[in-house]
Amino acid sequence: MPSARESGSWLKAFGLAPFGFASMLVPVADAAEKTGQLELPSQSITATASEETADGPVKGYVAKRSTTGAKTDTPITEIPQSISVISADRMRDQGALTVQDALRYVSGVRAETFGLDSRGDWSKVRGSSPALFLDGLQQSFGTYTNVRTDPFTLERLEVLKGPASMLYGQSPVGGLINQVSKRPKAEQHTELQLQYGNYNRKQVAVDTTGALNPQGTLLYRLVAIQRDSDTQVDHVKDNRQVLMPSLTWRPNEDIDWTVMANIQRDDSGSTTQFFPHKGTVWNAPYGRIHSNRFASEPGFDEYDSDQTALTSQFSWHLNDTWTLRQNLHWQKSKVSYQSIYAKFARNPPFNADNQTLDRVYYVSKPEVKVWVADQNAEARFDTGPLQHTLLLGGDYQHAVSNREGASGNATPLNVYEPVYGTFDPSVIRLTADPEQRVMQQGLYAQDQIKYEQWLLTLGLRKDWAASQTQGSARQKDDKVTGRAGLTYLFDNGIAPYLSYSESFQPQIGLNRRTLEPYVPLKGKQWELGVKYQPVGSNSLYTAAVYDIREQNRRMPDPLDAMNTLQSGETRARGLELEALVTVTPDWDLIGTYSYTDTTVIKGAPAEQGKRLSSVPENMASVWSQHRFSIGDISGFSVGAGIRYVGTSWDGADRLKTPSSTLVDAMLGYRYQNWNLTLNATNLEDKTYYTTCLARGDCFIGNRRTLVGTLAYNF
């Protein structure tokens, strides 16, 4: 065995002396040789827990900081607008299999607006469909053109409620959902996960991260998923492959550069069958159409999507004042969507036998290329007693889409005793749509000004948007949007605020009668709220009331059924309550309530004064999770939740979608590095409908889902 002095030389030879190991051992070796004994000097080591970052992991359910609400690392209590953060821990405990699953216990959000839909993650935020962002950059362009982000790849979800155009450019009035990807960490950690559930769900996933060099300047992360699954709808699968590698270069404390790739392929079909009111929410001579019924054709129906994406996120802390950031995203998506569904726009919907529905086919094969960039400079400085966080930036979006498609009548189907194989797909003839280009450039400035306990947030932005359909003139729009908010920060953690924000959303196309291009949707919101994060606690309470107005809403043209007019104006106002409570270190509680009142203020006679479709007036939810021991055996956990979604309307105030109350539950056991979890959603296996539209169709919700997850962490 080598002596301590020899060990010191050995450490030097391997380059470890700079870390102090050799210098510590050599003097000890001298003493050891004189006395014949080795006595190490006592060392006092203090470890500090890493603080939460605005885009990093959240321990438990309560996030304290966010970048989505201000594009700066800001405490949530200082953001003068409602924002809800769903952590990875919360998504795991609640058994969220999709992004829309993760939104079930968020105030002001109607998750699963269109029920079980394999084609996308649809929701309503304050009565409007939100935009989907990934790592602060817009992800979705067009309809049915993207893969669905898997929750296993995410660190958190953030829901910013209300207009957000001042920060993000063209976006809906209801808000946006920012999906924050997992990033490399310095600490070595690997999770291996196996899942099995009903509908033959089988999934294996891995998430591994750590340092690539001893200095810790180069970090890696790899997330991979392989899934083979059916769905509650016969003949529709839900298969997925994901490979998401990422690298972070951090040569010093001031520079951070992360590059992330995402390669994903989804092999699925359409779970949406567009069944009519009769046979779903209305009685029919032969009863309700079963929730597993497949209206398309086996072997023909598909919703296959491929995506390759690359994201770069660079940050350079120049000095105590300035920080520069540049975020870039490139994405190529290709989708093959072909399905046959019920021809719901018919009265009566059934044929004479009261069993057979007419069907139509739809084929869409889009390909979209997207380039998105956002660069900004942040300055933190004081002017006398005022503390400033100044943000100056510009962003750019460019999307090019090409599509081939077809639609037409298909053969009828008996939906009670289906016989497939009557439709001949050789009759389909694809035609190419003209290429579409969408562009947007924006410049923005924001200042968060703090004076003692007052915080004033001011922002202004100028956007230039353009769209062009091949063979037609370029359509141009420009708009100035703003945001202002005033917050008072009490010492006890209470933060009341008042804010005003605006949105704009360009519209593609022309009025068929006037040949004039559509003008952008314009929105504005007033919001009064309070946030409370008790000092020293891990809880967050929020309450808000709001009033949203949107102009230039597109309405049906009474003189031309193929045309739409822009004479519409809508209003949404409501109340939202949300509590994330750490009752004890082993007990987490979530409680939400939402009241949403929507009205068409201006519009076609058939719509004016009516409520917006698919927006429940009342929603409430409670989720509780408790960790406990049985005797001397620790590591057990149990959770349960109740979700209430009130009635909603069809858009013409003629048909109500019934309310639903659903129960979710989880059981878990952790032993050393092993973690076993069983999740159940819609525990009672209720058949319910999430939305029925005035055009004639209804959407079926998720039936009972049981999933067991075995994870090994090391």
XYZ file of C-alpha atoms in Angstrom:
714
model
C 0.000 0.000 0.000
C 1.482 3.409 -0.895
C 2.334 5.900 1.840
C 0.483 9.149 2.257
C 3.397 11.019 0.663
C 3.263 8.663 -2.291
C -0.490 9.207 -2.462
C 0.092 12.932 -2.661
C 2.450 12.417 -5.596
C -0.129 10.136 -7.210
C -2.776 12.836 -6.925
C -0.431 15.365 -8.475
C 0.278 13.019 -11.357
C -3.418 12.796 -12.161
C -3.892 16.548 -12.044
C -5.863 16.698 -8.811
C -3.474 18.958 -6.979
C -5.269 22.116 -8.089
C -8.255 20.931 -6.086
C -6.126 20.890 -2.922
C -6.073 17.138 -2.309
C -2.319 16.761 -2.643
C -1.454 19.835 -0.571
C -3.704 18.535 2.206
C -2.174 15.075 2.232
C 1.529 15.833 1.976
C 1.904 17.626 5.381
C -0.104 14.859 6.959
C 2.246 12.335 5.375
C 5.252 13.999 7.019
C 3.585 13.758 10.414
C 2.614 10.175 9.788
C 6.177 9.142 8.975
C 7.453 10.665 12.242
C 4.814 9.175 14.534
C 3.935 6.051 12.612
C 0.297 7.078 12.792
C -1.942 8.873 10.332
C -4.313 11.454 11.753
C -6.347 13.499 9.294
C -7.156 17.114 10.145
C -10.792 17.808 10.901
C -12.715 19.497 8.127
C -15.947 21.428 8.441
C -18.111 21.069 5.324
C -21.282 23.061 4.868
C -23.633 22.147 2.039
C -26.257 24.559 0.883
C -29.309 23.526 -1.050
C -29.522 24.944 -4.519
C -32.044 27.726 -4.883
C -34.921 27.455 -7.312
C -34.375 29.086 -10.687
C -37.128 30.558 -12.807
C -36.926 27.817 -15.465
C -35.536 24.956 -13.392
C -37.047 22.126 -11.365
C -39.537 22.769 -8.588
C -39.409 20.727 -5.396
C -42.990 19.826 -4.624
C -45.966 21.719 -6.005
C -45.177 25.368 -5.280
C -42.954 27.379 -7.608
C -41.617 30.669 -6.315
C -40.180 32.133 -9.524
C -40.976 32.255 -13.223
C -39.691 33.703 -16.493
C -42.938 33.327 -18.439
C -44.697 36.273 -16.805
C -42.002 38.870 -17.453
C -39.166 37.211 -19.470
C -36.975 37.903 -16.439
C -36.275 35.797 -13.360
C -39.112 37.205 -11.265
C -40.849 36.017 -8.075
C -44.394 34.958 -8.886
C -45.775 37.387 -6.295
C -44.203 40.255 -8.269
C -45.837 39.381 -11.597
C -48.942 41.615 -12.016
C -50.913 38.962 -13.859
C -52.286 35.532 -13.012
C -49.865 32.698 -13.633
C -50.049 29.047 -12.584
C -47.043 26.716 -12.537
C -47.428 22.933 -12.710
C -44.264 21.194 -11.531
C -42.903 17.854 -12.723
C -43.586 16.424 -9.231
C -47.225 17.422 -9.527
C -47.578 15.978 -13.039
C -46.109 12.688 -11.796
C -48.293 12.493 -8.693
C -51.475 13.238 -10.665
C -50.576 10.755 -13.395
C -50.639 13.276 -16.251
C -50.105 11.410 -19.534
C -50.555 14.506 -21.731
C -50.156 18.253 -21.397
C -53.922 18.714 -21.240
C -54.064 16.123 -18.433
C -51.668 18.301 -16.433
C -54.059 21.275 -16.651
C -56.981 19.580 -14.881
C -56.353 21.239 -11.503
C -55.623 24.812 -12.644
C -58.037 27.673 -12.006
C -59.469 29.418 -15.050
C -58.478 26.574 -17.374
C -60.882 24.170 -19.065
C -58.656 21.199 -19.783
C -59.793 18.558 -22.259
C -62.067 20.985 -24.083
C -62.629 18.468 -26.850
C -62.380 15.355 -24.704
C -60.050 12.550 -25.632
C -58.395 13.898 -28.781
C -55.215 12.246 -30.001
C -54.561 15.098 -32.441
C -53.634 17.829 -29.965
C -53.712 19.295 -26.470
C -56.781 21.512 -26.455
C -57.843 23.743 -23.602
C -59.602 27.022 -22.872
C -58.067 29.758 -20.746
C -60.496 32.481 -19.695
C -62.808 31.507 -22.536
C -60.176 31.456 -25.295
C -57.863 28.852 -26.821
C -54.303 29.585 -25.612
C -51.143 29.587 -27.684
C -48.623 26.796 -27.079
C -45.039 27.846 -26.390
C -41.961 25.720 -25.784
C -39.135 27.227 -23.743
C -40.466 30.731 -24.284
C -40.836 30.435 -28.077
C -44.013 29.757 -30.031
C -44.374 26.094 -30.918
C -47.665 25.695 -32.763
C -48.272 27.150 -36.227
C -51.408 26.077 -38.020
C -53.767 23.242 -37.079
C -52.891 19.542 -36.937
C -49.266 20.253 -37.851
C -47.373 19.377 -34.660
C -46.490 16.494 -32.426
C -47.758 16.607 -28.828
C -45.136 17.373 -26.196
C -44.717 14.512 -23.718
C -44.900 15.530 -20.021
C -41.917 13.275 -19.240
C -39.715 15.698 -21.221
C -40.855 18.731 -19.196
C -39.573 20.351 -16.012
C -42.688 22.487 -15.567
C -45.750 23.923 -17.296
C -46.627 27.595 -16.895
C -50.033 29.069 -17.711
C -50.016 32.837 -18.215
C -53.646 34.011 -18.152
C -54.821 36.968 -20.162
C -53.239 38.929 -23.036
C -49.496 38.502 -23.444
C -48.707 40.192 -26.767
C -46.495 42.823 -25.176
C -43.981 40.087 -24.358
C -44.677 37.460 -27.006
C -46.170 39.174 -30.028
C -49.180 37.728 -31.816
C -51.067 35.565 -29.341
C -54.654 34.890 -28.223
C -56.453 37.091 -25.737
C -56.899 34.246 -23.207
C -53.204 33.677 -22.640
C -50.556 31.093 -23.358
C -49.075 27.855 -22.043
C -45.281 27.719 -21.834
C -43.792 24.221 -21.725
C -40.363 24.229 -20.066
C -38.046 21.415 -21.137
C -35.733 19.443 -18.895
C -32.193 20.813 -19.044
C -28.813 19.353 -18.111
C -27.800 19.351 -14.426
C -24.382 19.143 -12.815
C -25.399 16.410 -10.404
C -25.290 12.898 -11.857
C -28.762 11.353 -11.877
C -30.551 8.705 -13.907
C -34.179 7.601 -13.860
C -35.347 4.414 -15.553
C -39.104 4.131 -15.872
C -41.484 1.336 -16.831
C -45.222 1.910 -17.317
C -48.125 -0.423 -17.861
C -51.784 0.503 -18.024
C -55.162 -0.326 -19.416
C -55.710 -0.052 -23.151
C -52.491 -2.093 -23.418
C -50.289 0.871 -22.556
C -46.628 -0.187 -22.385
C -43.935 2.467 -22.044
C -40.253 2.546 -21.185
C -38.454 5.833 -20.579
C -35.047 7.033 -19.426
C -33.850 10.405 -18.134
C -30.135 10.741 -17.420
C -28.041 13.826 -16.703
C -24.683 14.849 -15.299
C -21.276 16.363 -16.074
C -19.106 15.301 -19.008
C -15.834 16.632 -17.589
C -14.281 16.925 -14.120
C -14.539 20.719 -14.186
C -18.318 20.546 -14.595
C -18.259 23.028 -17.476
C -19.906 20.630 -19.921
C -23.192 19.023 -18.898
C -25.461 16.575 -20.685
C -28.985 15.252 -20.526
C -30.753 12.550 -22.474
C -34.482 11.857 -22.334
C -35.864 8.959 -24.360
C -39.335 7.382 -24.586
C -40.679 4.303 -26.330
C -44.434 3.623 -26.092
C -46.809 1.076 -27.553
C -50.457 1.618 -26.652
C -54.072 1.436 -27.710
C -56.776 3.932 -26.684
C -60.337 3.808 -25.435
C -61.491 4.029 -29.070
C -61.337 0.763 -31.006
C -58.645 0.495 -33.714
C -56.871 3.693 -32.601
C -53.331 3.380 -31.238
C -51.111 5.782 -29.348
C -47.512 4.836 -30.104
C -44.595 7.197 -29.550
C -40.818 7.437 -29.913
C -38.896 10.378 -28.445
C -35.179 11.125 -28.359
C -34.239 14.412 -26.671
C -30.497 14.986 -26.090
C -29.152 18.278 -24.739
C -25.795 19.828 -23.871
C -24.927 22.780 -21.659
C -21.637 24.650 -21.844
C -20.910 26.654 -18.710
C -17.240 27.763 -18.822
C -17.755 30.158 -15.899
C -20.505 31.616 -13.746
C -21.359 34.230 -16.375
C -21.912 32.173 -19.544
C -24.559 29.499 -20.023
C -25.287 27.932 -23.397
C -27.721 25.043 -23.807
C -28.476 23.248 -27.066
C -31.438 20.859 -27.147
C -32.589 18.523 -29.900
C -35.950 16.771 -30.127
C -36.690 13.919 -32.496
C -40.189 12.557 -32.098
C -42.465 10.255 -34.019
C -46.068 9.570 -33.060
C -47.941 6.688 -34.668
C -51.595 7.169 -33.871
C -55.075 7.740 -35.275
C -58.039 9.956 -34.560
C -59.941 9.322 -31.327
C -62.443 12.061 -32.233
C -65.490 10.637 -34.021
C -67.746 13.766 -34.185
C -70.845 11.876 -33.140
C -74.137 13.877 -33.242
C -76.155 15.204 -30.311
C -78.635 12.380 -30.790
C -77.052 9.247 -29.430
C -74.714 11.155 -27.111
C -76.294 13.828 -24.881
C -79.715 13.165 -26.416
C -81.492 9.847 -26.308
C -81.754 7.766 -29.458
C -84.002 4.782 -30.287
C -81.107 2.349 -29.912
C -79.484 4.083 -26.949
C -76.221 5.931 -26.548
C -73.370 5.420 -28.971
C -70.651 3.615 -27.028
C -67.558 5.622 -26.127
C -65.271 3.045 -27.768
C -67.058 3.215 -31.125
C -64.825 3.818 -34.130
C -66.419 5.731 -37.010
C -63.490 5.487 -39.407
C -61.973 2.488 -41.210
C -59.278 0.178 -39.754
C -56.106 0.351 -41.817
C -57.067 3.722 -43.279
C -57.334 5.936 -40.208
C -54.066 7.495 -39.074
C -52.612 10.513 -37.388
C -48.872 10.049 -37.825
C -46.562 12.933 -36.996
C -42.811 13.395 -37.287
C -40.842 16.256 -35.823
C -37.202 17.252 -35.747
C -36.368 20.325 -33.697
C -33.278 22.135 -32.485
C -33.222 24.811 -29.777
C -30.364 27.046 -28.632
C -30.528 29.070 -25.400
C -27.608 31.388 -24.663
C -27.119 33.673 -21.668
C -24.147 35.947 -20.926
C -23.953 37.837 -17.650
C -21.707 40.726 -18.715
C -21.442 42.433 -15.340
C -23.519 43.316 -12.301
C -25.827 45.346 -14.557
C -26.217 43.677 -17.949
C -27.245 40.204 -19.085
C -27.621 39.235 -22.747
C -29.809 36.364 -23.949
C -30.506 34.761 -27.290
C -32.988 31.938 -27.830
C -33.292 30.219 -31.212
C -35.588 27.435 -32.385
C -35.827 25.530 -35.650
C -38.464 22.916 -36.246
C -39.661 20.717 -39.092
C -42.954 18.900 -38.669
C -44.703 16.493 -41.009
C -48.149 15.005 -40.407
C -50.208 12.391 -42.212
C -53.808 12.780 -41.064
C -56.573 10.778 -42.691
C -59.837 9.784 -41.110
C -63.517 9.127 -41.675
C -66.035 10.554 -39.242
C -69.747 11.026 -38.721
C -71.507 13.611 -40.875
C -72.939 15.502 -37.940
C -74.295 18.574 -39.798
C -77.513 16.855 -40.742
C -81.055 16.895 -39.441
C -82.057 14.227 -38.562
C -78.527 12.796 -38.049
C -79.523 9.123 -38.401
C -80.815 7.416 -41.498
C -84.279 5.827 -41.506
C -83.108 2.784 -39.543
C -82.041 5.009 -36.579
C -78.716 3.161 -36.492
C -76.775 4.309 -39.535
C -74.834 7.556 -39.837
C -73.566 9.077 -43.056
C -69.808 9.625 -43.053
C -67.268 11.939 -44.680
C -63.566 11.415 -45.253
C -60.843 13.952 -44.584
C -57.184 13.766 -45.606
C -54.539 16.334 -44.700
C -50.795 15.962 -45.187
C -49.064 19.178 -44.083
C -45.371 19.926 -43.762
C -44.254 22.959 -41.767
C -40.846 24.543 -41.248
C -40.489 27.051 -38.423
C -37.746 29.489 -37.403
C -38.190 31.442 -34.173
C -35.733 33.775 -32.441
C -35.833 35.992 -29.371
C -32.930 38.085 -28.137
C -32.955 40.564 -25.308
C -30.782 42.544 -22.956
C -31.611 42.836 -19.272
C -30.225 45.609 -17.090
C -30.551 45.790 -13.301
C -29.663 49.207 -11.879
C -30.793 51.964 -9.512
C -31.766 55.561 -10.155
C -31.870 57.179 -6.766
C -34.422 55.256 -4.639
C -35.800 53.384 -7.691
C -34.648 49.858 -8.506
C -34.992 48.943 -12.185
C -35.092 45.675 -14.089
C -35.050 46.898 -17.670
C -35.667 44.514 -20.576
C -34.991 45.472 -24.213
C -35.525 42.891 -26.916
C -36.616 41.831 -30.355
C -38.053 38.609 -31.728
C -38.724 37.011 -35.091
C -40.957 34.228 -36.411
C -41.077 32.650 -39.839
C -43.215 29.636 -40.752
C -43.595 27.999 -44.167
C -46.334 25.424 -44.660
C -47.205 23.148 -47.565
C -50.157 20.803 -47.629
C -51.914 18.210 -49.724
C -55.461 17.270 -48.843
C -58.860 15.981 -49.862
C -62.357 15.573 -48.454
C -65.651 14.114 -49.563
C -68.491 11.754 -48.791
C -67.780 8.240 -47.579
C -70.026 5.207 -47.135
C -72.542 5.081 -44.222
C -71.846 3.095 -41.043
C -74.101 1.383 -38.521
C -72.633 2.785 -35.305
C -74.379 0.186 -33.131
C -73.286 -2.876 -35.119
C -70.463 -1.609 -37.347
C -69.327 -3.482 -40.438
C -66.095 -2.071 -41.840
C -64.523 -2.361 -45.254
C -67.233 -0.681 -47.324
C -65.160 2.401 -48.209
C -62.697 2.304 -51.118
C -59.855 4.816 -50.465
C -58.735 4.639 -54.098
C -61.380 7.276 -54.908
C -59.374 9.895 -52.989
C -57.458 12.402 -55.095
C -55.078 14.690 -53.236
C -54.669 18.283 -54.320
C -51.912 20.645 -53.227
C -52.789 23.859 -51.417
C -50.848 27.017 -52.208
C -47.790 27.471 -50.016
C -48.336 29.741 -47.018
C -45.750 31.930 -45.309
C -46.265 33.664 -41.978
C -43.759 36.183 -40.619
C -43.590 38.412 -37.578
C -41.006 40.822 -36.173
C -41.295 42.655 -32.904
C -39.432 45.113 -30.689
C -40.278 45.407 -27.016
C -39.248 47.244 -23.880
C -40.224 46.571 -20.289
C -39.231 48.134 -16.989
C -39.971 46.636 -13.582
C -39.541 49.572 -11.200
C -39.418 48.996 -7.463
C -39.743 51.782 -4.900
C -39.684 50.564 -1.328
C -42.641 48.120 -1.366
C -44.238 49.362 -4.563
C -43.584 47.643 -7.891
C -44.579 49.238 -11.183
C -44.363 47.137 -14.355
C -44.531 48.981 -17.690
C -44.144 47.450 -21.140
C -44.559 48.533 -24.764
C -44.140 46.643 -28.009
C -44.336 47.210 -31.763
C -45.076 44.269 -34.093
C -44.922 43.890 -37.856
C -46.703 40.796 -39.136
C -47.083 39.530 -42.667
C -48.621 36.503 -44.327
C -48.641 35.399 -47.912
C -50.462 32.674 -49.767
C -48.751 31.577 -52.965
C -50.263 33.393 -55.912
C -51.760 36.248 -53.884
C -50.542 39.558 -52.523
C -48.758 39.773 -49.204
C -51.018 40.679 -46.282
C -49.393 43.065 -43.784
C -50.383 44.136 -40.285
C -48.688 46.153 -37.574
C -49.728 46.828 -34.034
C -48.575 48.507 -30.824
C -49.463 46.646 -27.613
C -48.761 47.466 -24.005
C -48.945 46.253 -20.450
C -48.995 48.074 -17.129
C -49.188 46.673 -13.627
C -48.953 48.021 -10.091
C -48.140 45.737 -7.149
C -47.692 46.410 -3.446
C -45.494 43.951 -1.535
C -46.474 43.614 2.127
C -43.873 42.285 4.544
C -46.110 39.341 5.444
C -46.133 38.016 1.847
C -49.416 39.549 0.621
C -49.135 41.195 -2.805
C -52.242 42.919 -4.243
C -52.002 44.116 -7.853
C -53.854 45.878 -10.641
C -52.919 45.379 -14.285
C -53.872 46.197 -17.853
C -52.700 44.177 -20.856
C -53.345 43.938 -24.604
C -53.191 41.334 -27.336
C -53.373 41.077 -31.084
C -53.629 38.054 -33.366
C -53.340 38.395 -37.181
C -55.880 36.504 -39.319
C -55.031 34.827 -42.600
C -57.418 35.138 -45.547
C -59.775 37.483 -47.395
C -63.427 38.408 -47.137
C -64.916 36.619 -50.152
C -67.411 39.400 -50.905
C -65.222 42.472 -50.386
C -61.856 40.825 -51.202
C -60.415 42.775 -48.274
C -57.919 41.016 -45.994
C -59.004 40.183 -42.472
C -57.692 42.523 -39.801
C -56.073 41.216 -36.603
C -58.084 40.280 -33.538
C -57.582 42.911 -30.816
C -57.939 42.211 -27.110
C -57.549 43.994 -23.792
C -57.849 42.973 -20.162
C -58.201 44.623 -16.769
C -57.240 42.395 -13.858
C -57.401 42.974 -10.094
C -55.880 40.341 -7.867
C -53.885 39.390 -4.817
C -51.157 36.819 -4.256
C -50.128 35.568 -0.853
C -47.017 33.551 -0.107
C -46.631 33.383 3.695
C -43.096 34.133 4.825
C -41.191 30.941 5.554
C -43.888 28.676 4.098
C -44.105 26.682 0.914
C -47.654 27.745 0.046
C -49.173 30.118 -2.497
C -52.680 31.600 -2.512
C -54.017 33.627 -5.462
C -57.282 35.391 -6.237
C -58.162 37.469 -9.294
C -61.087 39.131 -11.037
C -60.806 40.157 -14.681
C -62.617 41.676 -17.639
C -61.511 40.747 -21.185
C -62.771 42.300 -24.420
C -61.909 41.039 -27.909
C -62.733 42.820 -31.174
C -62.820 41.797 -34.845
C -64.068 38.338 -34.006
C -64.944 36.360 -37.109
C -68.647 35.572 -37.506
C -70.652 33.684 -40.142
C -71.747 35.810 -43.107
C -75.581 35.671 -43.347
C -75.352 36.291 -47.134
C -72.668 33.682 -47.870
C -72.334 30.451 -45.930
C -68.755 30.036 -47.193
C -67.684 33.447 -45.902
C -66.985 35.032 -42.507
C -67.294 38.649 -41.372
C -65.312 40.531 -38.750
C -67.990 42.394 -36.902
C -67.802 40.437 -33.711
C -66.899 41.560 -30.203
C -66.847 39.304 -27.159
C -66.503 39.789 -23.434
C -65.235 37.390 -20.774
C -65.168 38.243 -17.101
C -64.732 36.125 -14.069
C -63.272 35.181 -10.727
C -60.420 32.745 -10.088
C -59.228 31.287 -6.785
C -56.263 28.967 -6.421
C -54.475 27.611 -3.339
C -51.318 25.504 -3.335
C -50.753 24.545 0.280
C -47.985 22.585 1.956
C -49.986 21.688 5.061
C -47.083 19.700 6.531
C -43.825 18.496 4.976
C -45.730 15.309 4.081
C -49.076 16.767 3.004
C -49.764 18.804 -0.165
C -53.143 20.314 -0.994
C -54.513 22.038 -4.127
C -57.843 23.846 -4.265
C -59.299 25.864 -7.179
C -62.503 27.619 -8.158
C -63.366 29.503 -11.364
C -66.363 31.540 -12.432
C -66.407 32.578 -16.104
C -69.117 34.668 -17.753
C -68.845 35.068 -21.539
C -71.021 37.041 -23.952
C -71.009 37.934 -27.638
C -71.490 41.729 -27.442
C -71.547 42.279 -31.212
C -72.164 39.708 -33.894
C -74.583 38.030 -36.218
C -78.187 37.971 -34.931
C -77.902 34.231 -34.252
C -74.867 34.814 -31.995
C -75.324 38.256 -30.421
C -76.010 38.063 -26.703
C -75.115 34.376 -26.628
C -72.433 32.685 -24.523
C -69.194 31.457 -26.061
C -69.100 27.753 -26.799
C -67.329 25.220 -24.592
C -66.769 27.573 -21.631
C -68.218 26.267 -18.331
C -69.550 28.963 -16.046
C -68.334 27.196 -12.890
C -65.387 24.892 -12.265
C -63.861 23.636 -9.020
C -61.268 21.064 -7.990
C -59.481 19.700 -4.933
C -56.373 17.504 -4.866
C -54.680 16.137 -1.765
C -51.569 14.016 -1.458
C -50.185 12.615 1.794
C -46.949 10.729 2.521
C -46.948 8.460 5.561
C -45.524 5.407 7.343
C -47.143 2.155 8.394
C -45.473 1.046 11.602
C -41.756 1.237 11.022
C -42.160 1.123 7.255
C -41.997 4.544 5.565
C -42.317 5.590 1.947
C -46.085 5.262 1.420
C -48.159 7.935 -0.305
C -51.809 8.324 -1.213
C -53.545 11.011 -3.236
C -57.057 11.798 -4.369
C -58.773 14.540 -6.316
C -62.240 15.676 -7.322
C -62.882 17.750 -10.443
C -66.157 19.519 -11.098
C -66.848 21.040 -14.511
C -70.141 22.886 -14.791
C -72.457 23.082 -17.766
C -71.348 24.825 -20.935
C -73.183 25.943 -24.058
C -72.979 25.206 -27.759
C -72.364 28.780 -28.976
C -76.019 29.425 -29.789
C -77.509 28.943 -26.317
C -79.665 26.079 -27.581
C -77.903 23.061 -26.102
C -76.215 22.571 -22.745
C -73.314 20.203 -22.282
C -74.064 18.510 -18.934
C -71.792 19.054 -15.948
C -69.434 16.330 -14.765
C -67.805 15.416 -11.456
C -64.826 13.110 -11.716
C -62.619 11.411 -9.125
C -58.879 10.728 -9.490
C -56.605 8.767 -7.149
C -53.035 7.577 -6.668
C -51.139 5.100 -4.481
C -47.394 5.104 -4.134
C -44.559 3.353 -2.362
C -40.906 4.398 -2.288
C -38.162 2.016 -1.135
C -34.563 3.180 -1.370
C -34.058 3.963 -5.087
C -37.308 2.350 -6.198
C -40.623 4.141 -6.632
C -43.900 2.385 -7.480
C -47.012 4.440 -8.318
C -50.527 3.495 -9.379
C -52.662 6.288 -10.869
C -56.352 6.221 -11.679
C -58.211 9.024 -13.460
C -62.006 9.051 -13.738
C -61.981 6.348 -11.099
C -65.717 5.694 -11.409
C -65.395 5.223 -15.187
C -68.103 7.743 -16.024
C -69.168 8.412 -19.594
C -69.306 12.182 -19.967
C -69.197 14.803 -22.697
C -66.836 17.761 -22.616
C -68.327 19.893 -25.402
C -71.338 19.906 -27.689
C -71.346 22.466 -30.525
C -74.208 24.177 -32.328
C -72.961 22.707 -35.617
C -74.239 19.326 -34.377
C -71.469 17.232 -32.760
C -70.337 16.231 -29.268
C -66.980 15.178 -27.822
C -66.556 12.247 -25.417
C -64.335 12.582 -22.348
C -61.652 10.266 -21.043
C -62.909 7.016 -19.574
C -61.182 5.423 -16.589
C -57.428 5.237 -17.061
C -55.249 3.008 -14.863
C -51.459 3.273 -15.114
C -48.768 1.669 -12.975
C -45.292 3.231 -13.017
C -42.110 1.621 -11.697
C -39.119 3.969 -11.534
C -35.518 3.349 -10.447
C -33.363 6.370 -9.616
C -29.614 6.335 -9.161
